[in-house]
Tab-separated table of C-alpha atoms in Angstrom:
chain	number	residue	atom	x	y	z
A	1	MET	CA	51.817	-1.347	340.438
A	2	LYS	CA	52.528	-0.884	336.667
A	3	THR	CA	50.373	1.503	334.653
A	4	SER	CA	49.123	0.215	331.360
A	5	ILE	CA	51.010	2.253	328.617
A	6	GLU	CA	48.417	2.223	325.793
A	7	PRO	CA	45.934	4.707	327.218
A	8	LEU	CA	48.878	6.988	328.168
A	9	LEU	CA	50.251	6.974	324.702
A	10	GLU	CA	46.678	7.835	323.344
A	11	GLN	CA	46.454	10.654	325.715
A	12	PHE	CA	50.075	11.980	324.847
A	13	GLU	CA	48.784	12.140	321.173
A	14	ARG	CA	45.596	13.836	322.237
A	15	LEU	CA	46.049	16.307	324.914
A	16	SER	CA	47.203	19.882	324.294
A	17	SER	CA	47.229	21.545	327.708
A	18	PRO	CA	50.730	21.573	328.885
A	19	ALA	CA	49.717	20.801	332.537
A	20	GLU	CA	47.721	17.744	331.409
A	21	LEU	CA	50.537	16.530	329.065
A	22	LEU	CA	53.095	16.935	331.910
A	23	CYS	CA	51.007	14.534	334.094
A	24	VAL	CA	50.897	12.050	331.097
A	25	VAL	CA	54.672	12.340	330.572
A	26	ARG	CA	55.152	11.804	334.168
A	27	GLU	CA	53.194	8.567	334.154
A	28	ILE	CA	54.874	7.331	330.940
A	29	ALA	CA	58.348	8.071	332.496
A	30	LYS	CA	57.377	6.195	335.628
A	31	SER	CA	56.321	3.177	333.683
A	32	GLY	CA	59.822	2.464	332.264
A	33	ASP	CA	57.818	0.830	329.327
A	34	PRO	CA	59.884	0.792	326.091
A	35	ALA	CA	56.606	1.802	324.165
A	36	GLY	CA	57.103	5.099	325.976
A	37	ALA	CA	60.502	5.913	324.285
A	38	GLY	CA	59.205	7.621	321.228
A	39	PRO	CA	56.925	10.095	323.113
A	40	LEU	CA	59.747	10.719	325.807
A	41	ILE	CA	62.126	11.540	323.024
A	42	ARG	CA	59.710	13.878	321.708
A	43	ALA	CA	59.196	15.611	325.191
A	44	ILE	CA	63.028	16.188	325.512
A	45	GLY	CA	62.563	18.515	322.522
A	46	PHE	CA	59.405	20.513	323.925
A	47	ASN	CA	59.885	24.244	324.222
A	48	ASP	CA	59.060	23.744	327.942
A	49	ALA	CA	61.778	23.009	330.451
A	50	ALA	CA	59.334	21.458	332.803
A	51	PHE	CA	59.329	18.367	330.557
A	52	HIS	CA	62.859	17.866	330.370
A	53	ASP	CA	64.197	16.276	333.467
A	54	VAL	CA	61.066	14.108	333.671
A	55	ALA	CA	61.468	12.887	330.096
A	56	VAL	CA	65.345	12.276	330.640
A	57	ASP	CA	64.702	10.090	333.818
A	58	GLY	CA	61.889	8.239	331.817
A	59	LEU	CA	64.396	7.359	329.093
A	60	ILE	CA	66.888	6.228	331.661
A	61	ALA	CA	64.133	3.956	333.361
A	62	VAL	CA	63.316	2.519	329.857
A	63	GLY	CA	67.068	1.592	329.617
A	64	ALA	CA	68.504	-0.437	326.791
A	65	PRO	CA	65.528	-0.561	324.565
A	66	ALA	CA	65.642	3.448	324.508
A	67	VAL	CA	69.232	3.278	323.084
A	68	GLU	CA	68.419	2.694	319.452
A	69	PRO	CA	65.631	5.334	319.142
A	70	LEU	CA	67.598	7.814	321.064
A	71	LEU	CA	70.673	7.188	318.732
A	72	ALA	CA	68.266	7.619	315.653
A	73	SER	CA	66.955	11.006	316.911
A	74	LEU	CA	70.212	12.749	317.653
A	75	ASP	CA	70.658	14.278	314.151
A	76	GLY	CA	67.137	15.760	314.065
A	77	LEU	CA	67.215	17.350	317.534
A	78	ASP	CA	68.139	20.935	318.327
A	79	TYR	CA	71.155	21.256	320.550
A	80	GLY	CA	69.365	21.416	323.741
A	81	ALA	CA	67.332	18.243	323.123
A	82	ARG	CA	70.577	16.673	321.767
A	83	TYR	CA	72.319	17.437	325.068
A	84	ARG	CA	69.533	15.809	327.085
A	85	ALA	CA	69.360	12.810	324.881
A	86	LEU	CA	73.144	12.204	325.206
A	87	LYS	CA	72.697	12.685	328.900
A	88	ALA	CA	70.120	9.933	328.994
A	89	LEU	CA	72.439	7.660	326.881
A	90	VAL	CA	75.349	8.313	329.142
A	91	ALA	CA	73.283	7.460	332.082
A	92	ILE	CA	71.977	4.148	330.556
A	93	GLY	CA	75.642	3.484	329.745
A	94	ASP	CA	75.005	1.085	326.659
A	95	PRO	CA	78.208	0.758	324.566
A	96	ARG	CA	76.145	1.189	321.261
A	97	ALA	CA	76.140	4.913	322.154
A	98	ARG	CA	80.033	5.297	321.983
A	99	PRO	CA	80.208	6.336	318.242
A	100	ALA	CA	77.738	9.042	318.858
A	101	TYR	CA	79.935	10.631	321.665
A	102	GLU	CA	82.864	10.474	319.356
A	103	HIS	CA	80.947	12.161	316.466
A	104	TRP	CA	79.298	14.920	318.560
A	105	LEU	CA	82.428	15.607	320.526
A	106	LYS	CA	83.779	16.814	317.203
A	107	ALA	CA	80.689	17.956	315.517
A	108	ASP	CA	78.545	19.892	318.037
A	109	ILE	CA	78.838	23.732	318.238
A	110	ILE	CA	77.538	23.678	321.952
A	111	PRO	CA	80.093	23.136	324.850
A	112	GLY	CA	77.371	21.482	326.973
A	113	VAL	CA	77.027	18.764	324.370
A	114	ARG	CA	80.730	18.165	324.047
A	115	CYS	CA	80.925	17.922	327.991
A	116	ILE	CA	78.388	15.214	328.012
A	117	CYS	CA	80.300	13.424	325.218
A	118	VAL	CA	83.505	13.612	327.443
A	119	LYS	CA	81.698	12.147	330.049
A	120	GLY	CA	80.248	9.238	328.039
A	121	LEU	CA	83.820	8.461	326.475
A	122	SER	CA	85.510	8.638	329.831
A	123	ARG	CA	84.114	5.246	330.756
A	124	TYR	CA	85.939	3.519	327.958
A	125	PRO	CA	89.682	2.534	328.695
A	126	ASP	CA	90.625	3.108	324.944
A	127	THR	CA	89.268	6.614	324.558
A	128	GLU	CA	92.255	8.431	325.760
A	129	PRO	CA	92.902	10.323	322.440
A	130	PHE	CA	89.342	11.808	322.536
A	131	LEU	CA	89.876	13.186	326.139
A	132	LEU	CA	93.356	14.508	325.245
A	133	GLN	CA	91.469	16.250	322.339
A	134	ALA	CA	89.028	17.687	324.625
A	135	LEU	CA	91.794	19.202	326.871
A	136	GLN	CA	92.514	21.478	323.805
A	137	ASP	CA	88.901	22.487	323.447
A	138	SER	CA	88.344	26.288	322.578
A	139	VAL	CA	85.848	26.768	325.417
A	140	TRP	CA	86.994	26.565	329.075
A	141	VAL	CA	84.200	24.343	330.374
A	142	VAL	CA	85.085	21.380	328.069
A	143	ARG	CA	88.805	21.684	329.128
A	144	TYR	CA	87.634	21.873	332.667
A	145	TYR	CA	85.465	18.853	332.457
A	146	ALA	CA	88.000	16.987	330.594
A	147	ILE	CA	90.514	17.425	333.407
A	148	GLN	CA	87.951	16.257	335.873
A	149	MET	CA	87.093	13.146	333.961
A	150	LEU	CA	90.683	12.199	333.177
A	151	VAL	CA	91.552	12.600	336.862
A	152	GLU	CA	88.481	10.523	337.944
A	153	ARG	CA	89.577	7.593	335.670
A	154	GLY	CA	93.156	7.712	337.026
A	155	LEU	CA	95.893	9.464	335.290
A	156	THR	CA	98.616	7.720	333.186
A	157	PRO	CA	102.057	9.419	332.634
A	158	GLN	CA	100.877	10.738	329.232
A	159	THR	CA	97.432	12.165	330.376
A	160	ARG	CA	99.172	13.683	333.534
A	161	SER	CA	101.605	15.653	331.360
A	162	ALA	CA	98.714	16.734	329.124
A	163	VAL	CA	96.640	17.903	332.146
A	164	GLU	CA	99.663	19.576	333.658
A	165	ALA	CA	100.175	21.588	330.479
A	166	LEU	CA	97.063	23.383	331.416
A	167	ARG	CA	98.740	24.919	334.424
A	168	THR	CA	99.249	27.955	332.047
A	169	ASP	CA	95.797	27.870	330.646
A	170	PRO	CA	94.548	31.421	329.776
A	171	GLU	CA	91.295	30.964	331.939
A	172	ARG	CA	91.879	31.303	335.744
A	173	ILE	CA	89.182	28.868	336.339
A	174	VAL	CA	90.994	26.102	334.244
A	175	ARG	CA	94.197	26.723	336.359
A	176	LEU	CA	92.144	26.680	339.510
A	177	LYS	CA	90.601	23.181	338.609
A	178	LEU	CA	94.155	21.725	338.321
A	179	ILE	CA	95.085	23.109	341.721
A	180	GLN	CA	91.640	21.509	343.030
A	181	VAL	CA	92.369	18.079	341.579
A	182	LEU	CA	96.139	17.984	341.726
A	183	GLY	CA	97.261	20.448	344.303
A	184	ALA	CA	99.471	23.278	343.664
A	185	SER	CA	102.180	22.958	340.892
A	186	SER	CA	105.002	20.814	341.804
B	1	MET	CA	79.580	35.741	327.230
B	2	SER	CA	78.248	33.586	324.474
B	3	LEU	CA	79.459	30.049	324.750
B	4	ILE	CA	78.818	29.303	321.019
B	5	THR	CA	81.734	29.159	318.814
B	6	PRO	CA	80.996	30.863	315.452
B	7	ASP	CA	82.126	29.181	312.336
B	8	THR	CA	84.206	31.651	310.639
B	9	SER	CA	87.536	31.646	308.640
B	10	LEU	CA	88.443	35.477	308.305
B	11	THR	CA	91.936	36.369	309.156
B	12	LEU	CA	92.406	39.536	311.304
B	13	GLU	CA	93.977	41.488	308.342
B	14	GLU	CA	90.850	40.561	306.230
B	15	ALA	CA	88.425	41.618	308.997
B	16	VAL	CA	90.303	44.826	309.417
B	17	ALA	CA	89.956	45.579	305.532
B	18	GLN	CA	86.286	44.637	305.643
B	19	LEU	CA	85.825	47.099	308.426
B	20	SER	CA	86.263	50.057	305.890
B	21	GLY	CA	84.951	48.378	302.961
B	22	PRO	CA	81.949	49.316	300.857
B	23	ASP	CA	79.295	46.822	302.333
B	24	THR	CA	77.479	47.990	305.423
B	25	SER	CA	76.545	44.677	306.699
B	26	GLN	CA	80.106	43.384	306.030
B	27	ARG	CA	81.423	46.083	308.018
B	28	TYR	CA	79.261	45.484	310.898
B	29	TYR	CA	79.983	41.695	310.788
B	30	ALA	CA	83.878	42.782	310.949
B	31	ALA	CA	83.211	44.941	313.848
B	32	TRP	CA	81.702	42.012	315.711
B	33	TYR	CA	84.203	39.520	314.458
B	34	LEU	CA	87.269	41.622	315.481
B	35	GLY	CA	85.736	41.809	319.061
B	36	TYR	CA	85.316	38.061	319.010
B	37	LEU	CA	89.074	37.628	318.022
B	38	GLU	CA	90.007	39.976	320.912
B	39	ASP	CA	93.188	40.953	319.080
B	40	ARG	CA	94.790	44.094	320.071
B	41	ARG	CA	96.065	44.799	316.515
B	42	ALA	CA	92.475	45.552	315.615
B	43	VAL	CA	92.294	48.646	318.114
B	44	PRO	CA	93.194	51.480	315.802
B	45	ALA	CA	90.698	50.260	313.108
B	46	LEU	CA	87.799	50.044	315.578
B	47	ILE	CA	88.698	53.461	317.155
B	48	ALA	CA	88.393	54.836	313.646
B	49	ALA	CA	84.887	53.120	313.286
B	50	LEU	CA	83.796	55.082	316.363
B	51	GLU	CA	83.541	58.008	314.139
B	52	ASP	CA	81.693	56.330	311.269
B	53	GLU	CA	79.087	58.706	309.550
B	54	SER	CA	78.126	56.280	306.761
B	55	ASP	CA	76.152	53.549	308.597
B	56	ARG	CA	72.912	55.203	309.822
B	57	THR	CA	69.567	53.801	310.802
B	58	GLU	CA	66.431	55.508	309.796
B	59	LEU	CA	66.099	56.922	313.397
B	60	GLY	CA	69.679	58.300	313.175
B	61	GLY	CA	71.405	55.625	315.021
B	62	TYR	CA	74.874	54.354	314.358
B	63	PRO	CA	75.007	50.645	314.292
B	64	LEU	CA	78.670	50.298	313.382
B	65	ARG	CA	79.721	52.674	316.250
B	66	ARG	CA	77.658	50.680	318.554
B	67	LYS	CA	79.416	47.433	317.528
B	68	ALA	CA	82.875	48.972	317.430
B	69	ALA	CA	82.432	50.240	320.934
B	70	GLU	CA	81.292	46.794	322.163
B	71	SER	CA	84.358	45.176	320.392
B	72	LEU	CA	86.766	47.494	321.935
B	73	GLY	CA	85.464	46.682	325.436
B	74	ARG	CA	85.993	43.036	324.440
B	75	ILE	CA	89.617	43.515	323.589
B	76	ALA	CA	89.966	45.863	326.645
B	77	ASP	CA	92.941	47.936	325.457
B	78	THR	CA	93.531	51.333	327.252
B	79	ARG	CA	94.320	52.918	324.013
B	80	ALA	CA	90.470	53.032	323.239
B	81	VAL	CA	89.592	54.881	326.487
B	82	ALA	CA	89.676	58.443	325.085
B	83	ALA	CA	87.860	57.572	321.984
B	84	LEU	CA	85.225	55.849	324.055
B	85	VAL	CA	84.869	58.755	326.484
B	86	ALA	CA	84.328	61.048	323.328
B	87	VAL	CA	81.213	58.911	322.275
B	88	LEU	CA	79.665	59.268	325.646
B	89	ALA	CA	78.376	62.475	324.032
B	90	CYS	CA	77.143	60.622	320.959
B	91	GLU	CA	73.272	61.321	320.374
B	92	ASP	CA	72.738	57.778	319.761
B	93	TYR	CA	71.674	56.096	323.208
B	94	TYR	CA	73.046	52.717	322.194
B	95	VAL	CA	76.497	54.078	321.364
B	96	ARG	CA	76.469	55.604	324.747
B	97	GLU	CA	75.367	52.422	326.275
B	98	ALA	CA	78.066	50.300	324.485
B	99	ALA	CA	80.775	52.956	325.418
B	100	CYS	CA	79.792	52.614	329.177
B	101	TRP	CA	79.901	48.726	328.902
B	102	ALA	CA	83.279	48.988	327.083
B	103	LEU	CA	84.770	51.196	329.581
B	104	ALA	CA	83.607	49.101	332.330
B	105	ARG	CA	85.486	46.235	330.771
B	106	ILE	CA	88.812	48.187	330.218
B	107	LYS	CA	88.637	49.446	333.867
B	108	ASP	CA	90.826	52.714	333.412
B	109	ARG	CA	90.160	55.177	336.089
B	110	GLN	CA	90.322	57.934	333.499
B	111	ALA	CA	86.882	57.059	332.542
B	112	THR	CA	85.409	57.758	336.071
B	113	GLN	CA	84.964	61.461	335.898
B	114	PRO	CA	83.202	61.510	332.422
B	115	LEU	CA	80.871	58.693	333.544
B	116	LEU	CA	79.990	60.419	336.657
B	117	ALA	CA	79.314	63.617	334.519
B	118	LEU	CA	76.845	61.545	332.243
B	119	LEU	CA	75.047	60.266	335.412
B	120	ARG	CA	74.762	63.946	336.751
B	121	GLU	CA	73.458	65.008	333.399
B	122	GLY	CA	70.451	62.814	333.807
B	123	GLY	CA	67.696	62.586	331.025
B	124	ASN	CA	67.384	59.610	328.692
B	125	GLN	CA	70.787	57.874	329.666
B	126	PRO	CA	71.719	54.084	329.601
B	127	TYR	CA	71.485	53.951	333.368
B	128	GLU	CA	71.982	50.105	333.883
B	129	ALA	CA	75.415	50.224	331.871
B	130	LEU	CA	76.450	53.531	333.324
B	131	ILE	CA	75.794	52.460	336.940
B	132	GLU	CA	77.356	49.122	336.447
B	133	ALA	CA	80.492	50.793	335.007
B	134	LEU	CA	80.882	53.059	337.917
B	135	GLY	CA	80.635	50.067	340.215
B	136	ASP	CA	83.175	48.246	338.270
B	137	LEU	CA	85.549	51.421	338.366
B	138	GLY	CA	85.237	51.459	342.121
B	139	ALA	CA	84.071	55.058	341.788
B	140	THR	CA	82.959	55.680	345.488
B	141	ALA	CA	82.125	59.294	344.716
B	142	ALA	CA	79.271	57.766	342.611
B	143	GLU	CA	77.742	56.068	345.748
B	144	PRO	CA	75.222	59.011	346.709
B	145	LEU	CA	74.350	59.456	343.007
B	146	ILE	CA	73.588	55.722	342.540
B	147	ARG	CA	71.620	55.242	345.650
B	148	PRO	CA	68.212	56.798	344.507
B	149	PHE	CA	68.269	54.398	341.586
B	150	LEU	CA	67.424	51.636	344.308
B	151	HIS	CA	63.869	52.839	343.867
B	152	ASN	CA	63.908	53.203	340.213
B	153	ALA	CA	60.842	51.904	338.407
B	154	THR	CA	62.765	49.685	336.048
B	155	GLY	CA	63.886	46.353	337.725
B	156	ARG	CA	66.977	46.042	335.690
B	157	VAL	CA	68.163	49.552	336.919
B	158	ARG	CA	67.273	48.755	340.566
B	159	TYR	CA	69.338	45.395	340.493
B	160	ALA	CA	72.274	47.346	338.494
B	161	ALA	CA	72.101	49.891	341.402
B	162	ALA	CA	72.164	47.218	344.237
B	163	ARG	CA	75.197	45.395	342.402
B	164	SER	CA	77.176	48.614	341.980
B	165	LEU	CA	76.430	49.790	345.556
B	166	PHE	CA	77.546	46.386	346.893
B	167	GLN	CA	80.772	46.711	344.945
B	168	LEU	CA	81.310	50.142	346.581
B	169	THR	CA	80.071	49.461	350.141
B	170	ALA	CA	79.794	45.739	350.686
B	171	GLU	CA	76.511	46.356	352.437
B	172	SER	CA	75.029	42.720	352.589
B	173	GLY	CA	71.347	44.032	352.525
B	174	LEU	CA	71.796	44.873	348.934
B	175	ILE	CA	72.067	41.284	347.979
B	176	ALA	CA	68.445	40.845	348.916
B	177	ILE	CA	67.309	43.194	346.302
B	178	ILE	CA	69.133	41.395	343.441
B	179	LEU	CA	67.611	38.074	344.649
B	180	GLU	CA	64.102	39.646	343.915
B	181	GLY	CA	65.207	39.886	340.348
B	182	LEU	CA	66.432	36.335	340.324
B	183	ALA	CA	62.897	35.388	341.398
B	184	SER	CA	61.231	37.376	338.520
B	185	ASP	CA	58.761	35.772	336.195
B	186	ASP	CA	60.727	37.439	333.294
B	187	SER	CA	63.478	35.488	331.951
B	188	HIS	CA	65.439	38.492	330.814
B	189	ILE	CA	65.282	39.843	334.312
B	190	ARG	CA	66.440	36.767	335.909
B	191	ARG	CA	69.228	36.509	333.627
B	192	GLY	CA	70.387	39.994	334.362
B	193	ALA	CA	69.987	39.541	337.905
B	194	LEU	CA	72.097	36.327	337.744
B	195	PHE	CA	75.012	38.275	336.428
B	196	ASP	CA	74.393	41.100	338.782
B	197	LEU	CA	74.750	38.564	341.583
B	198	ALA	CA	77.942	37.087	340.253
B	199	ASP	CA	79.568	40.660	339.773
B	200	THR	CA	78.958	41.315	343.322
B	201	GLY	CA	81.665	38.726	343.977
B	202	HIS	CA	79.870	37.840	347.251
B	203	LEU	CA	80.599	34.133	347.781
B	204	PRO	CA	77.317	33.324	349.425
B	205	VAL	CA	75.527	33.927	346.158
B	206	ALA	CA	76.834	30.835	344.703
B	207	PRO	CA	73.994	28.499	345.841
B	208	HIS	CA	71.496	31.069	344.576
B	209	ILE	CA	73.137	30.948	341.055
B	210	VAL	CA	73.047	27.095	341.129
B	211	GLY	CA	69.305	27.113	342.149
B	212	ALA	CA	68.249	29.820	339.600
B	213	ASP	CA	65.474	29.268	337.015
B	214	VAL	CA	67.893	29.720	334.105
B	215	THR	CA	69.903	27.387	331.739
B	216	THR	CA	72.779	25.433	333.040
B	217	THR	CA	74.971	27.153	330.359
B	218	LEU	CA	74.073	30.514	331.878
B	219	LYS	CA	74.687	29.161	335.462
B	220	LEU	CA	78.180	28.132	334.332
B	221	VAL	CA	78.919	31.368	332.868
B	222	ALA	CA	77.738	33.330	335.925
B	223	LEU	CA	79.805	31.092	338.270
B	224	LYS	CA	82.957	31.639	336.160
B	225	GLN	CA	82.350	35.317	336.583
B	226	LEU	CA	82.023	34.784	340.186
B	227	VAL	CA	85.505	33.097	340.184
B	228	ASP	CA	86.943	35.857	337.919
B	229	VAL	CA	85.996	38.726	340.136
B	230	GLN	CA	87.527	37.191	343.179
B	231	GLU	CA	90.861	38.651	344.379
B	232	ASP	CA	91.761	35.931	346.825
B	233	GLU	CA	92.715	32.577	345.323
B	234	GLN	CA	91.233	30.524	348.152
B	235	GLU	CA	87.865	32.334	347.832
B	236	ALA	CA	87.861	31.778	344.012
B	237	MET	CA	88.504	27.882	344.544
B	238	ALA	CA	85.518	27.894	346.908
B	239	VAL	CA	83.223	28.400	343.812
B	240	LEU	CA	84.457	25.385	342.057
B	241	PRO	CA	82.334	22.861	343.875
B	242	PHE	CA	79.216	24.662	342.800
B	243	ILE	CA	80.495	24.463	339.092
B	244	ASP	CA	81.226	20.659	339.531
B	245	SER	CA	77.721	20.210	341.015
B	246	LEU	CA	76.327	21.363	337.709
B	247	LEU	CA	78.560	19.223	335.525
């Protein structure tokens, strides 16, 4: 049973009570209608966490038609919303988003955003240089996640030696990650 | 604990020079930046900044001393202990608070008696930081002095007391007190309780951290803290699946 999107879009513009607005966003998200992409992208930027997962799930449901509007929005979003937009793009899995992962892996000051870019890039066979770069990130969580992604896609001799080099990482948590995925040092 | 990488290009030498330069705000920034660098070579200059008289607020506070104490804690070099103990007597409450925090990070037992003395002194003290420092230092003598704070009117002090008493006694009932804080409507209280839970090192708190109503970034930092306080390698490893579930 598909909801007609027009009245929902109209309500999205008109309503101001967060509770009512959340109901509308839920309906728009459920519809999977490409016309809902704009409002859902606005909702991932709302200063209210209740909207975030709903809107991300809605954008994933829209799928390919949401890719271009999401890509166009990245620059203007705050980092939290950018993280959520990239998360939706990674889940949609459209190759048009790849340049954005490459860009924000370098450009974003927020480790969470860099992590999600690592995840997006790990899907493509020729992105090894980016993942090797992420192993050198200044923040532990990006290194930790890059290890995970490299191992999940299958190590090559080159990536294995780059990952093994983190046996001496200054952060205990990164060293433990290596033990978790590769066993104790050989 | 911040995960944000600042954009800065000062060298250590430039920052040390800036710490005794003419501009108050540049001195303050240098004190922060030297803590961020965590370079032991900055310790003597930061110790000198603990005696600064030139940077005063209208109320008589010492902003540069506060930041210098905090940065000495980040660098965690035992050479700073005596100077930090000395500023426990500073009239600025926030200098005393930063000194307690720094002494907890340095974890030098020589700080235990002066911290106990400050707790006995009573009055207007930075109880949260003071009680946490005594827990971190494993000061078993502090236990009877901390216990009354479980009934303190301020939530953050109650949770800090529960956290430190857990460190000293491992009484599992104390965890429930901190979980009350994690369920608070106030995001600052939730955040404090999150790290109090992590500091206990008690592995069963991991799912509570994952399920807390705070940002994923904070959960990751708290889980990393839970890893870092483990003494046993296998127990530290047991936290990793909880981290993986958030990524």
